[in-house]
One Martini backbone bead per residue (centre of mass of N, CA, C, O) as a GRO file, in nm:
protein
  168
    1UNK     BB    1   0.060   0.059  -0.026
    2UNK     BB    2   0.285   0.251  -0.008
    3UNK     BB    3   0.384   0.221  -0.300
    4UNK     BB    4   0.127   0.327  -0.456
    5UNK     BB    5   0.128   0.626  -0.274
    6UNK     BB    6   0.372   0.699  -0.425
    7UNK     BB    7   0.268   0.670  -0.690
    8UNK     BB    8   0.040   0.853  -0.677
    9UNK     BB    9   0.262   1.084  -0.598
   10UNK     BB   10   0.453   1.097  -0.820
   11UNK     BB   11   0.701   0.867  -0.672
   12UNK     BB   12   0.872   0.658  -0.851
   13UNK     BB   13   1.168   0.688  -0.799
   14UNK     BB   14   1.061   0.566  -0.440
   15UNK     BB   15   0.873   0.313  -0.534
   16UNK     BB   16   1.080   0.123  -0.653
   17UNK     BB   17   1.298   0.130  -0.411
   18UNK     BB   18   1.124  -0.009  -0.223
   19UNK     BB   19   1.051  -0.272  -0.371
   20UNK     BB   20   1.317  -0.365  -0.415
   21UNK     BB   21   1.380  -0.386  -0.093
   22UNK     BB   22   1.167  -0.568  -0.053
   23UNK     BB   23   1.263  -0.819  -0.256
   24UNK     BB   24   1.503  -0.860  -0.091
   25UNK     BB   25   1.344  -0.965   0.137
   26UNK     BB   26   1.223  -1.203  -0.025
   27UNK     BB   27   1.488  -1.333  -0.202
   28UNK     BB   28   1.493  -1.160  -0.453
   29UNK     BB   29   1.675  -1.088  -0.725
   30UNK     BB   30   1.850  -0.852  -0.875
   31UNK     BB   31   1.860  -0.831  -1.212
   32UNK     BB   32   1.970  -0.820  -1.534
   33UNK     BB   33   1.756  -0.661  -1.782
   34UNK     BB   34   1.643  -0.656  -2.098
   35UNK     BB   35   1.434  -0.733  -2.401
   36UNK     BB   36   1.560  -0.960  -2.470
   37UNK     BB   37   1.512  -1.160  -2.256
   38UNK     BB   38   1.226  -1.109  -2.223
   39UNK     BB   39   1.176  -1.220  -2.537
   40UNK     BB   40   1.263  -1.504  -2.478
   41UNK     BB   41   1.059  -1.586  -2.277
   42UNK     BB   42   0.832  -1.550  -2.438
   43UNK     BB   43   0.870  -1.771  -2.620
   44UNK     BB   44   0.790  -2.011  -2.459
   45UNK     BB   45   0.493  -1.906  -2.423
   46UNK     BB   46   0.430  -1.911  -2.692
   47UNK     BB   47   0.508  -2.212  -2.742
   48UNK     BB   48   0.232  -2.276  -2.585
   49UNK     BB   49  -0.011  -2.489  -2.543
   50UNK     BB   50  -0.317  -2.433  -2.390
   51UNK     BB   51  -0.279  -2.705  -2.240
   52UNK     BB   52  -0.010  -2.631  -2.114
   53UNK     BB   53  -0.105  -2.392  -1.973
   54UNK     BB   54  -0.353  -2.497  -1.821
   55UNK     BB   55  -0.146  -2.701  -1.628
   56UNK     BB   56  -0.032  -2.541  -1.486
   57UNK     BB   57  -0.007  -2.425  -1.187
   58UNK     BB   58  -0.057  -2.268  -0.862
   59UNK     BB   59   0.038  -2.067  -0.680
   60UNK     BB   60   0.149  -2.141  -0.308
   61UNK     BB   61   0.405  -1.934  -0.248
   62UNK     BB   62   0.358  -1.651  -0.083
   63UNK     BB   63   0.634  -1.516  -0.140
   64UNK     BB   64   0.599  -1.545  -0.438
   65UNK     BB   65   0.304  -1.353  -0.453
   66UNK     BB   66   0.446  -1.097  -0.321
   67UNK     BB   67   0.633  -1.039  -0.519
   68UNK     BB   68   0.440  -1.031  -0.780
   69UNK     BB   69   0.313  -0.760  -0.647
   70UNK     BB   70   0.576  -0.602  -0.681
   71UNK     BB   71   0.637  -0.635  -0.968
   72UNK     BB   72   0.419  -0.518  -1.099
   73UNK     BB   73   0.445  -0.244  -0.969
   74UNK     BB   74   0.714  -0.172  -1.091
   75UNK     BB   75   0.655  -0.220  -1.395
   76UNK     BB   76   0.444   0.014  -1.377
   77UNK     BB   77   0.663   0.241  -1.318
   78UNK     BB   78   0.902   0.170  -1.487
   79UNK     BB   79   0.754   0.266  -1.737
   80UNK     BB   80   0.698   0.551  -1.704
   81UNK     BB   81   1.028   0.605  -1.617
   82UNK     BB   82   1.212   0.446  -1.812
   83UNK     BB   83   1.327   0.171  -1.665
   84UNK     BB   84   1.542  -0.131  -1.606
   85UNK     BB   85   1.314  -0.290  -1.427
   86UNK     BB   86   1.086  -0.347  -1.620
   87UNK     BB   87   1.241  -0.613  -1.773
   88UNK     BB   88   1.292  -0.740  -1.478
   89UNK     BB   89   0.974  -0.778  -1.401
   90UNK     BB   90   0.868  -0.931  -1.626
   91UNK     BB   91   1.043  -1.154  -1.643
   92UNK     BB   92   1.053  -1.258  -1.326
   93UNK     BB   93   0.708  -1.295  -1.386
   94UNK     BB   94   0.746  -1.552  -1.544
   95UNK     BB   95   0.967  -1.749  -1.420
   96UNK     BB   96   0.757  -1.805  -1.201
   97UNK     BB   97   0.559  -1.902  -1.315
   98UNK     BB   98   0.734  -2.132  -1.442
   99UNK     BB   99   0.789  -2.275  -1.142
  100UNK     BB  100   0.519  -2.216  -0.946
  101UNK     BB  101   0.310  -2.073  -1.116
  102UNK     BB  102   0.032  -1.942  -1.117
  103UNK     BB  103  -0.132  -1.586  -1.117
  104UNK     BB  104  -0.315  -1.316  -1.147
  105UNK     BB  105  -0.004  -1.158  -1.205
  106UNK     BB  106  -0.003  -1.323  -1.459
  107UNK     BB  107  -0.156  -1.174  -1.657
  108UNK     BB  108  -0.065  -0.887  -1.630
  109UNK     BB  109   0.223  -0.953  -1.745
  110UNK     BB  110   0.079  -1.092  -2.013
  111UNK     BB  111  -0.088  -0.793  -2.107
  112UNK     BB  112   0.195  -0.602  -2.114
  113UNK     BB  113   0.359  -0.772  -2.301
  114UNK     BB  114   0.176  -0.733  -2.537
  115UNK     BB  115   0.208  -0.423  -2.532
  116UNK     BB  116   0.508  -0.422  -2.604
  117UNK     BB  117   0.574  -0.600  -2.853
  118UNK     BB  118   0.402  -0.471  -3.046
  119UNK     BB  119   0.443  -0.177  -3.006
  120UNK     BB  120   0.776  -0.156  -2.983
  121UNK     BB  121   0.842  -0.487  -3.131
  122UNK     BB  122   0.629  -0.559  -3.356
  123UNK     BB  123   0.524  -0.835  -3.243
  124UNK     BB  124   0.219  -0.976  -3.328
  125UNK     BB  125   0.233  -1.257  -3.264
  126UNK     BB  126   0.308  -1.267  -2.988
  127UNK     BB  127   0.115  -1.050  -2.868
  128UNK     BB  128  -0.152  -1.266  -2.959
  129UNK     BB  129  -0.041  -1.504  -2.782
  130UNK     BB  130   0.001  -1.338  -2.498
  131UNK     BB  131  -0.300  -1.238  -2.505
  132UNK     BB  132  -0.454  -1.529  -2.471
  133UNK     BB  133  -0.338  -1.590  -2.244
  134UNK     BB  134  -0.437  -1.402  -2.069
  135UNK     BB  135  -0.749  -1.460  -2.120
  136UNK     BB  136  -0.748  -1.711  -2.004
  137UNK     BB  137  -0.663  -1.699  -1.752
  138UNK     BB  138  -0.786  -1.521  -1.674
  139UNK     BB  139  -1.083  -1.721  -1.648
  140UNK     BB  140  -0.968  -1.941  -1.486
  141UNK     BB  141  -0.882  -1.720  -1.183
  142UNK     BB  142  -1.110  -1.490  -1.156
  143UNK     BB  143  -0.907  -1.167  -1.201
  144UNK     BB  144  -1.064  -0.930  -1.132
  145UNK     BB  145  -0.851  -0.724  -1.035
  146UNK     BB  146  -0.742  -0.738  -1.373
  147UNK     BB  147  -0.929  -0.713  -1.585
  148UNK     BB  148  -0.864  -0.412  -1.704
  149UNK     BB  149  -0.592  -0.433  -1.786
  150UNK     BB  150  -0.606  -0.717  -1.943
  151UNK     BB  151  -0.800  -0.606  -2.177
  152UNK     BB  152  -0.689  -0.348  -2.253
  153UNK     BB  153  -0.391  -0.429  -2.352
  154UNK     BB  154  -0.493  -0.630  -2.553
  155UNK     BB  155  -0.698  -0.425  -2.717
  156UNK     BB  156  -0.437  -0.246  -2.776
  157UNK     BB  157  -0.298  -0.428  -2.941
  158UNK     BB  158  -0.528  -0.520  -3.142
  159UNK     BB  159  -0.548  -0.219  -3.300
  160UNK     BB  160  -0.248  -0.270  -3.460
  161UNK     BB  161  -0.418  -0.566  -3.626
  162UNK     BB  162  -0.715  -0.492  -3.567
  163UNK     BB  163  -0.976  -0.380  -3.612
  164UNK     BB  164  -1.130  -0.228  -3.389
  165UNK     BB  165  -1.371  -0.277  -3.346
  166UNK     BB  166  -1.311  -0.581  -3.256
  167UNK     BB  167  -1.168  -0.517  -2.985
  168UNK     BB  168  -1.463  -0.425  -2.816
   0.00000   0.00000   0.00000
């Protein structure tokens, strides 16, 4: 709550920085990461079929569910201030993803990694299967309080290759 009231106050690189010292209390490494590593995570989920990805478990390790909800606040601030850290929590959280299980905060950074592989690397397979993998865990999850970020970014990046019409 602290660190959203920071961003709220647009704080935004003194809420990174808190955010990333809770995270090294929860045990999780600050990483150099960059959209190169980033964008090879995302093909990894890419190539996985609907059934390989509904298969993944729940994450049930709440240390790692409280990383995600952090991960999540720095990466949507990240984003704002054009920081380093952007590229290394959206990596970050599909790793754990990919290790722990899904949880409500892995829809919304695989519908921001759609809207931003779109948006500035134009990859558009990708966006748009990072995309519907998104909106399936939203509706597997019933991760209603990511439901507008996680629609929004995917309906985002589809106006970017679909009549826009479609999108709505």
């Amino acid at each position: 709550t602290f660190i959203k009231t920071l961003g709220a106050q647009r704080n935004l690189n003194n809420a990174a920085e808190v955010a990333l010292a809770a995270l090294g209390d929860l045990g999780e490494p600050i990483q150099h990461s960059d959209m190169g590593s980033l964008l090879r995570t995302v093909h990894v989920f890419a190539k996985m079929k609907d059934s390989q990805f509904l298969a993944l478990k729940e994450m049930d390790d709440d240390m790692k569910r409280a990383a995600m909800k952090l991960l999540l606040v720095l990466a949507q601030f990240g984003f704002q201030i054009k920081s380093n850290h952007f590229p290394f929590a959206l990596n970050r959280m599909l790793e754990l993803t990919l290790i722990y299980g899904v949880c409500e905060e892995s829809c919304a950074a695989l519908a921001i990694i759609s809207f931003v592989t779109c948006g500035i690397h134009g990859d558009w397979n990708g966006s748009s299967r990072t995309g519907e993998i998104a909106l399936l865990l939203l509706e597997r999850l019933q991760a209603n309080e990511y439901a507008c970020i996680v629609t929004s970014m995917v309906n985002l990046a589809k106006s970017w290759t679909e009549p826009l019409r479609l999108t709505m």
